[in-house]
mmCIF file of C-alpha atoms and ligand atoms in Angstrom:
data_model
loop_
_atom_site.group_PDB
_atom_site.id
_atom_site.type_symbol
_atom_site.label_atom_id
_atom_site.label_comp_id
_atom_site.label_asym_id
_atom_site.label_seq_id
_atom_site.Cartn_x
_atom_site.Cartn_y
_atom_site.Cartn_z
ATOM 1 C CA UNK A 63 40.516 -45.387 42.100
ATOM 2 C CA UNK A 64 38.414 -46.313 39.124
ATOM 3 C CA UNK A 65 40.150 -49.563 38.206
ATOM 4 C CA UNK A 66 40.900 -48.124 34.777
ATOM 5 C CA UNK A 67 44.494 -47.881 33.671
ATOM 6 C CA UNK A 68 45.926 -44.434 33.991
ATOM 7 C CA UNK A 69 47.565 -42.450 31.211
ATOM 8 C CA UNK A 70 49.268 -39.068 31.076
ATOM 9 C CA UNK A 71 50.043 -36.882 28.108
ATOM 10 C CA UNK A 72 50.902 -33.269 27.428
ATOM 11 C CA UNK A 73 51.261 -30.861 24.540
ATOM 12 C CA UNK A 74 53.488 -27.796 24.490
ATOM 13 C CA UNK A 75 51.505 -24.605 23.954
ATOM 14 C CA UNK A 76 53.505 -23.292 21.030
ATOM 15 C CA UNK A 77 50.566 -22.201 18.884
ATOM 16 C CA UNK A 78 46.975 -22.777 17.960
ATOM 17 C CA UNK A 79 45.780 -26.280 17.163
ATOM 18 C CA UNK A 80 45.956 -27.231 13.487
ATOM 19 C CA UNK A 81 44.419 -30.150 11.649
ATOM 20 C CA UNK A 82 47.666 -32.118 11.968
ATOM 21 C CA UNK A 83 47.463 -31.845 15.781
ATOM 22 C CA UNK A 84 43.766 -32.603 15.727
ATOM 23 C CA UNK A 85 44.127 -35.857 13.827
ATOM 24 C CA UNK A 86 47.498 -36.688 15.327
ATOM 25 C CA UNK A 87 47.329 -36.309 19.080
ATOM 26 C CA UNK A 88 43.918 -35.013 19.912
ATOM 27 C CA UNK A 89 41.543 -37.431 18.169
ATOM 28 C CA UNK A 90 43.498 -40.158 19.894
ATOM 29 C CA UNK A 91 43.184 -38.468 23.299
ATOM 30 C CA UNK A 92 39.460 -38.154 22.766
ATOM 31 C CA UNK A 93 39.180 -41.877 22.020
ATOM 32 C CA UNK A 94 41.291 -42.822 25.033
ATOM 33 C CA UNK A 95 39.070 -40.889 27.444
ATOM 34 C CA UNK A 96 36.552 -43.714 27.347
ATOM 35 C CA UNK A 97 38.960 -46.466 28.163
ATOM 36 C CA UNK A 98 41.485 -44.941 30.536
ATOM 37 C CA UNK A 99 41.727 -42.593 33.445
ATOM 38 C CA UNK A 100 43.338 -39.700 31.599
ATOM 39 C CA UNK A 101 45.467 -36.798 32.775
ATOM 40 C CA UNK A 102 45.995 -34.307 29.965
ATOM 41 C CA UNK A 103 47.994 -31.182 30.500
ATOM 42 C CA UNK A 104 49.407 -28.108 28.829
ATOM 43 C CA UNK A 105 53.186 -28.439 29.071
ATOM 44 C CA UNK A 106 53.926 -24.732 29.467
ATOM 45 C CA UNK A 107 57.203 -25.227 31.320
ATOM 46 C CA UNK A 108 58.286 -27.438 28.455
ATOM 47 C CA UNK A 109 57.485 -24.629 26.032
ATOM 48 C CA UNK A 110 59.778 -22.424 28.079
ATOM 49 C CA UNK A 111 62.746 -24.716 27.395
ATOM 50 C CA UNK A 112 62.861 -23.362 23.852
ATOM 51 C CA UNK A 113 60.846 -20.110 24.156
ATOM 52 C CA UNK A 114 62.479 -18.768 27.305
ATOM 53 C CA UNK A 115 63.560 -15.541 25.599
ATOM 54 C CA UNK A 116 60.049 -14.756 24.313
ATOM 55 C CA UNK A 117 57.627 -16.196 26.852
ATOM 56 C CA UNK A 118 54.858 -13.699 26.055
ATOM 57 C CA UNK A 119 52.848 -15.986 23.802
ATOM 58 C CA UNK A 120 52.948 -19.020 26.078
ATOM 59 C CA UNK A 121 50.254 -17.817 28.427
ATOM 60 C CA UNK A 122 47.882 -16.851 25.653
ATOM 61 C CA UNK A 123 48.573 -20.099 23.803
ATOM 62 C CA UNK A 124 47.906 -22.089 26.956
ATOM 63 C CA UNK A 125 44.432 -20.652 27.254
ATOM 64 C CA UNK A 126 43.675 -21.059 23.564
ATOM 65 C CA UNK A 127 44.907 -24.609 23.687
ATOM 66 C CA UNK A 128 42.545 -25.606 26.467
ATOM 67 C CA UNK A 129 39.651 -24.034 24.579
ATOM 68 C CA UNK A 130 40.679 -25.903 21.419
ATOM 69 C CA UNK A 131 40.856 -29.184 23.349
ATOM 70 C CA UNK A 132 37.395 -28.722 24.790
ATOM 71 C CA UNK A 133 35.990 -27.650 21.434
ATOM 72 C CA UNK A 134 37.421 -30.708 19.729
ATOM 73 C CA UNK A 135 35.803 -33.040 22.252
ATOM 74 C CA UNK A 136 37.858 -33.544 25.389
ATOM 75 C CA UNK A 137 35.257 -33.968 28.086
ATOM 76 C CA UNK A 138 36.158 -32.658 31.539
ATOM 77 C CA UNK A 139 33.728 -35.194 33.013
ATOM 78 C CA UNK A 140 35.864 -37.976 31.600
ATOM 79 C CA UNK A 141 39.412 -36.674 31.891
ATOM 80 C CA UNK A 142 41.519 -34.347 34.012
ATOM 81 C CA UNK A 143 42.786 -31.251 32.219
ATOM 82 C CA UNK A 144 45.461 -29.188 33.918
ATOM 83 C CA UNK A 145 48.308 -26.736 33.448
ATOM 84 C CA UNK A 146 51.787 -28.028 34.261
ATOM 85 C CA UNK A 147 53.115 -24.812 35.828
ATOM 86 C CA UNK A 148 50.152 -24.667 38.216
ATOM 87 C CA UNK A 149 51.325 -27.853 39.897
ATOM 88 C CA UNK A 150 54.547 -26.831 41.614
ATOM 89 C CA UNK A 151 55.205 -30.432 42.611
ATOM 90 C CA UNK A 152 56.440 -30.971 39.048
ATOM 91 C CA UNK A 153 59.327 -28.613 39.806
ATOM 92 C CA UNK A 154 60.244 -30.467 42.977
ATOM 93 C CA UNK A 155 60.151 -33.869 41.323
ATOM 94 C CA UNK A 156 62.184 -32.527 38.402
ATOM 95 C CA UNK A 157 64.838 -31.337 40.841
ATOM 96 C CA UNK A 158 64.982 -34.629 42.723
ATOM 97 C CA UNK A 159 65.047 -36.745 39.554
ATOM 98 C CA UNK A 160 67.798 -34.471 38.258
ATOM 99 C CA UNK A 161 69.974 -35.596 41.143
ATOM 100 C CA UNK A 162 69.905 -39.229 40.065
ATOM 101 C CA UNK A 163 69.891 -38.873 36.266
ATOM 102 C CA UNK A 164 73.327 -39.557 34.784
ATOM 103 C CA UNK A 165 74.424 -36.831 32.393
ATOM 104 C CA UNK A 166 75.236 -39.248 29.542
ATOM 105 C CA UNK A 167 71.593 -40.391 29.467
ATOM 106 C CA UNK A 168 70.631 -36.846 28.545
ATOM 107 C CA UNK A 169 73.517 -36.120 26.237
ATOM 108 C CA UNK A 170 72.801 -39.163 24.102
ATOM 109 C CA UNK A 171 69.126 -38.227 23.697
ATOM 110 C CA UNK A 172 68.634 -37.830 19.931
ATOM 111 C CA UNK A 173 66.107 -34.976 20.284
ATOM 112 C CA UNK A 174 68.686 -32.919 22.156
ATOM 113 C CA UNK A 175 71.141 -32.668 19.281
ATOM 114 C CA UNK A 176 68.543 -32.662 16.518
ATOM 115 C CA UNK A 177 66.589 -29.744 17.917
ATOM 116 C CA UNK A 178 69.726 -27.715 18.495
ATOM 117 C CA UNK A 179 70.455 -28.015 14.794
ATOM 118 C CA UNK A 180 66.854 -27.418 13.691
ATOM 119 C CA UNK A 181 66.219 -24.451 15.956
ATOM 120 C CA UNK A 182 69.619 -22.903 15.317
ATOM 121 C CA UNK A 183 68.399 -19.320 15.764
ATOM 122 C CA UNK A 184 67.857 -20.144 19.446
ATOM 123 C CA UNK A 185 70.537 -20.790 22.014
ATOM 124 C CA UNK A 186 69.579 -24.188 23.347
ATOM 125 C CA UNK A 187 72.799 -24.886 25.170
ATOM 126 C CA UNK A 188 70.957 -24.474 28.454
ATOM 127 C CA UNK A 189 70.526 -26.606 31.541
ATOM 128 C CA UNK A 190 66.746 -26.478 31.044
ATOM 129 C CA UNK A 191 66.862 -27.767 27.511
ATOM 130 C CA UNK A 192 69.227 -30.605 28.363
ATOM 131 C CA UNK A 193 66.952 -31.470 31.270
ATOM 132 C CA UNK A 194 63.786 -31.550 29.107
ATOM 133 C CA UNK A 195 63.399 -35.346 29.390
ATOM 134 C CA UNK A 196 63.837 -35.228 33.179
ATOM 135 C CA UNK A 197 60.992 -32.751 33.435
ATOM 136 C CA UNK A 198 58.923 -34.966 31.151
ATOM 137 C CA UNK A 199 59.750 -38.065 33.193
ATOM 138 C CA UNK A 200 58.478 -36.232 36.258
ATOM 139 C CA UNK A 201 55.223 -35.292 34.487
ATOM 140 C CA UNK A 202 54.553 -38.914 33.743
ATOM 141 C CA UNK A 203 55.597 -40.750 36.880
ATOM 142 C CA UNK A 204 54.100 -38.073 39.150
ATOM 143 C CA UNK A 205 50.714 -39.612 38.307
ATOM 144 C CA UNK A 206 52.046 -43.183 38.319
ATOM 145 C CA UNK A 207 50.878 -43.520 34.762
ATOM 146 C CA UNK A 208 50.911 -46.929 33.152
ATOM 147 C CA UNK A 209 50.644 -45.536 29.635
ATOM 148 C CA UNK A 210 51.810 -42.486 27.735
ATOM 149 C CA UNK A 211 50.102 -41.790 24.397
ATOM 150 C CA UNK A 212 52.732 -40.108 22.246
ATOM 151 C CA UNK A 213 54.000 -39.935 18.708
ATOM 152 C CA UNK A 214 57.088 -41.794 17.508
ATOM 153 C CA UNK A 215 59.289 -38.756 17.999
ATOM 154 C CA UNK A 216 58.727 -38.959 21.762
ATOM 155 C CA UNK A 217 59.716 -42.622 22.172
ATOM 156 C CA UNK A 218 63.269 -41.909 23.372
ATOM 157 C CA UNK A 219 61.794 -39.657 26.065
ATOM 158 C CA UNK A 220 59.458 -42.372 27.296
ATOM 159 C CA UNK A 221 62.317 -44.856 27.323
ATOM 160 C CA UNK A 222 64.329 -42.440 29.440
ATOM 161 C CA UNK A 223 61.350 -42.032 31.741
ATOM 162 C CA UNK A 224 61.296 -45.777 32.319
ATOM 163 C CA UNK A 225 64.991 -45.800 33.122
ATOM 164 C CA UNK A 226 64.673 -42.890 35.521
ATOM 165 C CA UNK A 227 61.698 -44.497 37.294
ATOM 166 C CA UNK A 228 63.588 -47.757 37.707
ATOM 167 C CA UNK A 229 66.680 -45.976 38.910
ATOM 168 C CA UNK A 230 64.689 -44.086 41.528
ATOM 169 C CA UNK A 231 63.115 -47.269 42.860
ATOM 170 C CA UNK A 232 66.475 -49.029 42.895
ATOM 171 C CA UNK A 233 68.388 -46.147 44.443
ATOM 172 C CA UNK A 234 65.947 -45.638 47.307
ATOM 173 C CA UNK A 235 64.876 -49.276 47.616
ATOM 174 C CA UNK A 236 61.208 -48.525 47.078
ATOM 175 C CA UNK A 237 58.441 -49.140 44.600
ATOM 176 C CA UNK A 238 57.049 -45.678 44.336
ATOM 177 C CA UNK A 239 57.025 -45.565 40.550
ATOM 178 C CA UNK A 240 55.615 -48.012 38.008
ATOM 179 C CA UNK A 241 57.400 -48.064 34.649
ATOM 180 C CA UNK A 242 55.088 -46.577 32.047
ATOM 181 C CA UNK A 243 54.661 -47.897 28.501
ATOM 182 C CA UNK A 244 54.415 -45.709 25.447
ATOM 183 C CA UNK A 245 51.034 -46.036 23.763
ATOM 184 C CA UNK A 246 51.929 -45.698 20.126
ATOM 185 C CA UNK A 247 48.785 -45.361 18.140
ATOM 186 C CA UNK A 248 49.020 -45.377 14.405
ATOM 187 C CA UNK A 249 47.550 -42.090 13.348
ATOM 188 C CA UNK A 250 47.138 -40.949 9.780
ATOM 189 C CA UNK A 251 49.767 -38.409 8.856
ATOM 190 C CA UNK A 252 48.006 -35.407 7.450
ATOM 191 C CA UNK A 253 50.231 -33.529 5.051
ATOM 192 C CA UNK A 254 50.336 -29.753 5.024
ATOM 193 C CA UNK A 255 49.008 -27.652 2.148
ATOM 194 C CA UNK A 256 52.260 -28.136 0.228
ATOM 195 C CA UNK A 257 52.521 -31.887 0.825
ATOM 196 C CA UNK A 258 55.204 -31.634 3.528
ATOM 197 C CA UNK A 259 54.448 -32.464 7.154
ATOM 198 C CA UNK A 260 51.939 -29.976 8.554
ATOM 199 C CA UNK A 261 53.900 -27.668 10.808
ATOM 200 C CA UNK A 262 53.548 -24.139 12.042
ATOM 201 C CA UNK A 263 57.125 -23.385 11.106
ATOM 202 C CA UNK A 264 56.487 -24.389 7.475
ATOM 203 C CA UNK A 265 53.457 -22.089 7.214
ATOM 204 C CA UNK A 266 51.407 -24.882 5.610
ATOM 205 C CA UNK A 267 48.719 -25.387 8.248
ATOM 206 C CA UNK A 268 44.978 -25.184 8.428
ATOM 207 C CA UNK A 269 43.917 -24.194 11.933
ATOM 208 C CA UNK A 270 40.784 -25.729 13.380
ATOM 209 C CA UNK A 271 39.270 -22.391 14.233
ATOM 210 C CA UNK A 272 40.288 -20.549 11.110
ATOM 211 C CA UNK A 273 37.539 -18.516 9.369
ATOM 212 C CA UNK A 274 35.638 -20.473 6.722
ATOM 213 C CA UNK A 275 36.749 -18.216 3.881
ATOM 214 C CA UNK A 276 40.332 -18.710 4.778
ATOM 215 C CA UNK A 277 39.929 -22.507 4.820
ATOM 216 C CA UNK A 278 38.225 -22.342 1.423
ATOM 217 C CA UNK A 279 41.021 -20.234 0.056
ATOM 218 C CA UNK A 280 43.766 -22.478 1.419
ATOM 219 C CA UNK A 281 42.241 -25.699 0.126
ATOM 220 C CA UNK A 282 41.640 -24.139 -3.296
ATOM 221 C CA UNK A 283 45.342 -23.365 -3.543
ATOM 222 C CA UNK A 284 46.510 -26.720 -2.204
ATOM 223 C CA UNK A 285 49.073 -28.739 -4.050
ATOM 224 C CA UNK A 286 47.719 -31.684 -6.071
ATOM 225 C CA UNK A 287 49.346 -34.454 -8.102
ATOM 226 C CA UNK A 288 52.198 -32.476 -9.694
ATOM 227 C CA UNK A 289 52.182 -34.764 -12.736
ATOM 228 C CA UNK A 290 48.602 -33.938 -13.595
ATOM 229 C CA UNK A 291 49.240 -30.731 -15.495
ATOM 230 C CA UNK A 292 46.172 -30.424 -17.710
ATOM 231 C CA UNK A 293 42.586 -31.127 -16.768
ATOM 232 C CA UNK A 294 42.520 -33.879 -19.385
ATOM 233 C CA UNK A 295 45.581 -35.653 -17.914
ATOM 234 C CA UNK A 296 44.831 -38.599 -15.705
ATOM 235 C CA UNK A 297 46.099 -38.267 -12.159
ATOM 236 C CA UNK A 298 47.363 -40.410 -9.329
ATOM 237 C CA UNK A 299 45.345 -39.581 -6.205
ATOM 238 C CA UNK A 300 48.026 -41.053 -3.943
ATOM 239 C CA UNK A 301 50.393 -38.294 -5.056
ATOM 240 C CA UNK A 302 47.992 -35.534 -4.058
ATOM 241 C CA UNK A 303 47.771 -34.199 -0.498
ATOM 242 C CA UNK A 304 44.154 -33.320 -1.284
ATOM 243 C CA UNK A 305 43.373 -37.030 -1.471
ATOM 244 C CA UNK A 306 44.987 -37.653 1.922
ATOM 245 C CA UNK A 307 42.440 -35.184 3.299
ATOM 246 C CA UNK A 308 39.569 -36.907 1.498
ATOM 247 C CA UNK A 309 40.470 -40.132 3.283
ATOM 248 C CA UNK A 310 39.862 -38.357 6.579
ATOM 249 C CA UNK A 311 36.987 -36.094 5.706
ATOM 250 C CA UNK A 312 34.956 -37.769 2.974
ATOM 251 C CA UNK A 313 32.744 -40.842 3.006
ATOM 252 C CA UNK A 314 34.174 -44.141 1.715
ATOM 253 C CA UNK A 315 31.895 -43.882 -1.333
ATOM 254 C CA UNK A 316 33.144 -40.385 -2.107
ATOM 255 C CA UNK A 317 36.749 -41.447 -1.622
ATOM 256 C CA UNK A 318 36.316 -44.330 -4.050
ATOM 257 C CA UNK A 319 34.553 -42.120 -6.580
ATOM 258 C CA UNK A 320 37.213 -39.411 -6.363
ATOM 259 C CA UNK A 321 40.062 -41.892 -6.716
ATOM 260 C CA UNK A 322 38.531 -43.368 -9.825
ATOM 261 C CA UNK A 323 37.549 -39.935 -11.160
ATOM 262 C CA UNK A 324 41.092 -38.657 -10.733
ATOM 263 C CA UNK A 325 42.666 -41.658 -12.464
ATOM 264 C CA UNK A 326 40.281 -41.419 -15.409
ATOM 265 C CA UNK A 327 40.391 -37.615 -15.601
ATOM 266 C CA UNK A 328 36.620 -37.576 -15.128
ATOM 267 C CA UNK A 329 36.956 -35.261 -12.136
ATOM 268 C CA UNK A 330 39.200 -32.203 -12.194
ATOM 269 C CA UNK A 331 41.194 -30.844 -9.266
ATOM 270 C CA UNK A 332 38.885 -27.870 -8.814
ATOM 271 C CA UNK A 333 35.861 -30.088 -8.415
ATOM 272 C CA UNK A 334 37.733 -32.503 -6.149
ATOM 273 C CA UNK A 335 38.714 -29.616 -3.888
ATOM 274 C CA UNK A 336 35.168 -28.292 -3.805
ATOM 275 C CA UNK A 337 33.955 -31.578 -2.384
ATOM 276 C CA UNK A 338 36.752 -31.522 0.155
ATOM 277 C CA UNK A 339 36.001 -27.955 1.223
ATOM 278 C CA UNK A 340 32.385 -28.881 1.841
ATOM 279 C CA UNK A 341 33.326 -31.925 3.922
ATOM 280 C CA UNK A 342 36.039 -30.199 5.928
ATOM 281 C CA UNK A 343 33.756 -27.294 6.791
ATOM 282 C CA UNK A 344 31.011 -29.705 7.750
ATOM 283 C CA UNK A 345 33.300 -31.635 10.125
ATOM 284 C CA UNK A 346 34.818 -28.525 11.651
ATOM 285 C CA UNK A 347 31.433 -26.874 12.058
ATOM 286 C CA UNK A 348 30.568 -28.356 15.448
ATOM 287 C CA UNK A 349 34.095 -27.698 16.745
ATOM 288 C CA UNK A 350 33.836 -24.096 15.643
ATOM 289 C CA UNK A 351 30.422 -23.731 17.261
ATOM 290 C CA UNK A 352 31.612 -25.229 20.515
ATOM 291 C CA UNK A 353 34.533 -22.853 20.461
ATOM 292 C CA UNK A 354 32.343 -19.802 19.990
ATOM 293 C CA UNK A 355 30.213 -20.957 22.861
ATOM 294 C CA UNK A 356 33.241 -21.424 25.135
ATOM 295 C CA UNK A 357 34.730 -18.092 24.139
ATOM 296 C CA UNK A 358 31.543 -16.517 25.395
ATOM 297 C CA UNK A 359 31.822 -18.403 28.668
ATOM 298 C CA UNK A 360 35.307 -17.675 29.968
ATOM 299 C CA UNK A 361 34.422 -18.556 33.538
ATOM 300 C CA UNK A 362 33.357 -22.070 32.503
ATOM 301 C CA UNK A 363 36.769 -22.708 30.958
ATOM 302 C CA UNK A 364 38.381 -21.226 34.044
ATOM 303 C CA UNK A 365 36.333 -23.568 36.239
ATOM 304 C CA UNK A 366 37.297 -26.629 34.246
ATOM 305 C CA UNK A 367 40.984 -25.803 34.483
ATOM 306 C CA UNK A 368 40.768 -25.007 38.191
ATOM 307 C CA UNK A 369 39.031 -28.299 38.900
ATOM 308 C CA UNK A 370 41.609 -30.168 36.808
ATOM 309 C CA UNK A 371 44.477 -28.417 38.544
ATOM 310 C CA UNK A 372 43.073 -29.315 41.927
ATOM 311 C CA UNK A 373 42.679 -32.951 41.049
ATOM 312 C CA UNK A 374 46.198 -33.097 39.610
ATOM 313 C CA UNK A 375 47.615 -31.264 42.632
ATOM 314 C CA UNK A 376 45.975 -33.730 44.968
ATOM 315 C CA UNK A 377 47.526 -36.672 43.134
ATOM 316 C CA UNK A 378 50.877 -34.939 42.877
ATOM 317 C CA UNK A 379 51.080 -34.046 46.532
ATOM 318 C CA UNK A 380 50.391 -37.675 47.478
ATOM 319 C CA UNK A 381 53.185 -38.888 45.223
ATOM 320 C CA UNK A 382 55.588 -36.275 46.551
ATOM 321 C CA UNK A 383 54.995 -37.402 50.123
ATOM 322 C CA UNK A 384 56.023 -40.897 49.073
ATOM 323 C CA UNK A 385 59.022 -39.542 47.200
ATOM 324 C CA UNK A 386 60.247 -37.500 50.165
ATOM 325 C CA UNK A 387 59.800 -40.455 52.465
ATOM 326 C CA UNK A 388 61.628 -42.753 50.084
ATOM 327 C CA UNK A 389 64.612 -40.438 49.947
ATOM 328 C CA UNK A 390 64.361 -39.985 53.686
ATOM 329 C CA UNK A 391 65.373 -36.347 53.824
ATOM 330 C CA UNK A 392 63.038 -35.580 56.690
ATOM 331 C CA UNK A 393 63.424 -38.771 58.641
ATOM 332 C CA UNK A 394 63.769 -38.078 62.339
ATOM 333 C CA UNK A 395 62.939 -34.394 62.156
ATOM 334 C CA UNK A 396 59.265 -34.425 62.848
HETATM 335 N N1 LIG B 262 57.554 -33.652 24.989
HETATM 336 C C1 LIG B 262 56.185 -33.692 24.554
HETATM 337 C C2 LIG B 262 56.110 -33.118 23.141
HETATM 338 O O1 LIG B 262 56.911 -32.293 22.776
HETATM 339 C C3 LIG B 262 55.274 -32.911 25.454
HETATM 340 C C4 LIG B 262 55.255 -33.483 26.843
HETATM 341 C C5 LIG B 262 55.778 -32.919 27.962
HETATM 342 C C6 LIG B 262 54.693 -34.732 27.218
HETATM 343 N N2 LIG B 262 55.567 -33.720 29.022
HETATM 344 C C7 LIG B 262 54.909 -34.839 28.620
HETATM 345 C C8 LIG B 262 54.032 -35.750 26.516
HETATM 346 C C9 LIG B 262 54.483 -35.965 29.330
HETATM 347 C C10 LIG B 262 53.620 -36.885 27.232
HETATM 348 C C11 LIG B 262 53.848 -36.981 28.623
HETATM 349 O O2 LIG B 262 55.234 -33.465 22.408
#
């Protein structure tokens, strides 16, 4: 025990990391490494709840995701990185928690209905999809986490996790599980190229490991203030997704200069984007380099994941002993 508070978080391996993920979840994870004892994992079983009919990409995405995480700055010396499906204890805990979770708790989960509507090409009327939050609750309480860094959309799941943990302790008159808190960190929302939320399904992403030319091309074609039609028109930087990027990638002096230059029509959109391209490429440079280096060293990545899996498995098997004892299934047999 390190005396640091423990946190757990996972990401589903549904695709490569884009800038929205980087500045949303990952930058936050990287910050938290210093302060907390962190368990970060690839939630590949969770991906299967929606991708069960086409699981082929999950494995590849899982690998790529770990490499992206390491490239962006997760440090295996400071946090534990593991793959959910490699720790079979998650399946056992999921099963046992499923026994005590009342069906209405799952049916009233807003994500359940919303996703069924949004992903209407998929049949999500499955046991696995309904049970998504039970699996997630298991992920979290398995490590007796005190905190769960997540985005707003995941708050109902964390709330359910707290209820399930309390119910377990109450039902089996034990104190195996602490109730975890959501760690909601305000992260800047980075719009996609078209100004909507950056999302793979909208096709408006910039990926962190995309070739430089492609990044240049995408930024050059980005939407700007739609009311600034001619170069001589003055613009409103707050209406341009390009400016949202400047706030993340450019220096405060540049940001101030660009804002003023846009309002007074001193700077045109082409020039503004050129500055952004330079700054984005400069920031992504080290990530890209790290990635190239890791791609050339597959066994190092493999080692990191193996070590993480082992550490997680050790923790998980300890918790599961307590869980089995609390339920008392084996009492008197050995
Ligand atoms: N449901 C989360 C998401 O879609 C991923 C996830 C699975 C998770 N298990 C978790 C996040 C445990 C935090 C803790 O983003």
